Each structure stands twice: as C-alpha cells, then as structure tokens.
Amino acid sequence: MGFLNKKNIIRNIMLVIGVIFTILFSILLVNDLQLDTITQWTVMTSYFMIIFLIIGIALRITQK
C-alpha cells in the first residue's frame, strides 16, 4: 500500500491543497473578471496555488 507511506501522504496532501487552491482561484478569477477588478484574495490564492503545486510536483518527482 503505497498510499500509507509517510512521504506519499505528505506529497498527496500538498497536491490536494494545491488543487483546492486552484479551484478557489478559478472561482475568484471568474468573479473578478465579471467585476473588472482584481482583488488581493485572487492574488494570494494564486501564490498559494503555485507554491503547493510546485512542492507537490517536486516531491512526486524526487520521491519515486
């Protein structure tokens, strides 16, 4: 069971958090584009999305 490995759990959590931030970013971006303004929440979620996805992908590549 590869999922029960501690390294795999950390990697999967990072990717799941990154996907959650991606969904949240998409919702905020669509809302901001309708209002013709960009809020700080959209920018912050984009930063967190990028950080968590890069960490998750880097862990996936290095921990095979």
Coordinates of C-alpha atoms in Angstrom, one line a residue:
M1 CA 0.0 0.0 0.0
G2 CA 2.0 3.0 -1.3
F3 CA -0.5 5.5 0.0
L4 CA 0.2 4.6 3.6
N5 CA 3.9 5.6 3.3
K6 CA 4.6 8.8 5.2
K7 CA 6.3 10.5 2.2
N8 CA 3.4 9.7 -0.1
I9 CA 0.9 11.1 2.4
I10 CA 2.8 14.4 2.6
R11 CA 3.1 14.5 -1.2
N12 CA -0.6 13.8 -1.7
I13 CA -1.7 16.4 0.9
M14 CA 0.4 19.0 -0.9
L15 CA -1.2 18.2 -4.3
V16 CA -4.7 18.1 -2.8
I17 CA -4.2 21.5 -1.2
G18 CA -2.8 22.8 -4.5
V19 CA -5.9 21.6 -6.3
I20 CA -8.2 23.2 -3.7
F21 CA -6.4 26.5 -4.2
T22 CA -6.7 26.0 -8.0
I23 CA -10.4 25.7 -7.7
L24 CA -10.7 28.6 -5.4
F25 CA -8.5 30.7 -7.6
S26 CA -10.7 29.9 -10.6
I27 CA -13.9 30.9 -8.8
L28 CA -12.3 34.2 -7.6
L29 CA -10.9 35.0 -11.0
V30 CA -14.2 34.5 -12.8
N31 CA -15.9 36.7 -10.2
D32 CA -13.1 39.4 -10.5
L33 CA -13.3 39.4 -14.3
Q34 CA -17.0 40.0 -14.2
L35 CA -16.4 42.9 -11.8
D36 CA -13.5 44.2 -13.9
T37 CA -11.2 44.3 -10.9
I38 CA -8.6 42.0 -9.3
T39 CA -8.7 41.6 -5.5
Q40 CA -6.0 40.7 -3.1
W41 CA -7.7 37.4 -2.4
T42 CA -7.3 36.3 -6.0
V43 CA -3.6 37.2 -6.0
M44 CA -3.0 35.4 -2.7
T45 CA -4.7 32.2 -3.8
S46 CA -2.7 32.2 -7.0
Y47 CA 0.5 32.4 -4.9
F48 CA -0.6 29.6 -2.6
M49 CA -1.7 27.5 -5.6
I50 CA 1.6 27.9 -7.3
I51 CA 3.6 27.1 -4.1
F52 CA 1.6 24.0 -3.1
L53 CA 1.5 22.6 -6.7
I54 CA 5.3 23.1 -7.2
I55 CA 6.1 21.5 -3.8
G56 CA 3.7 18.6 -4.6
I57 CA 5.1 18.0 -8.1
A58 CA 8.7 18.3 -6.8
L59 CA 8.0 15.7 -4.1
R60 CA 6.4 13.4 -6.7
I61 CA 9.4 13.7 -9.0
T62 CA 12.1 13.3 -6.3
Q63 CA 10.4 10.5 -4.2
K64 CA 9.9 7.9 -6.8

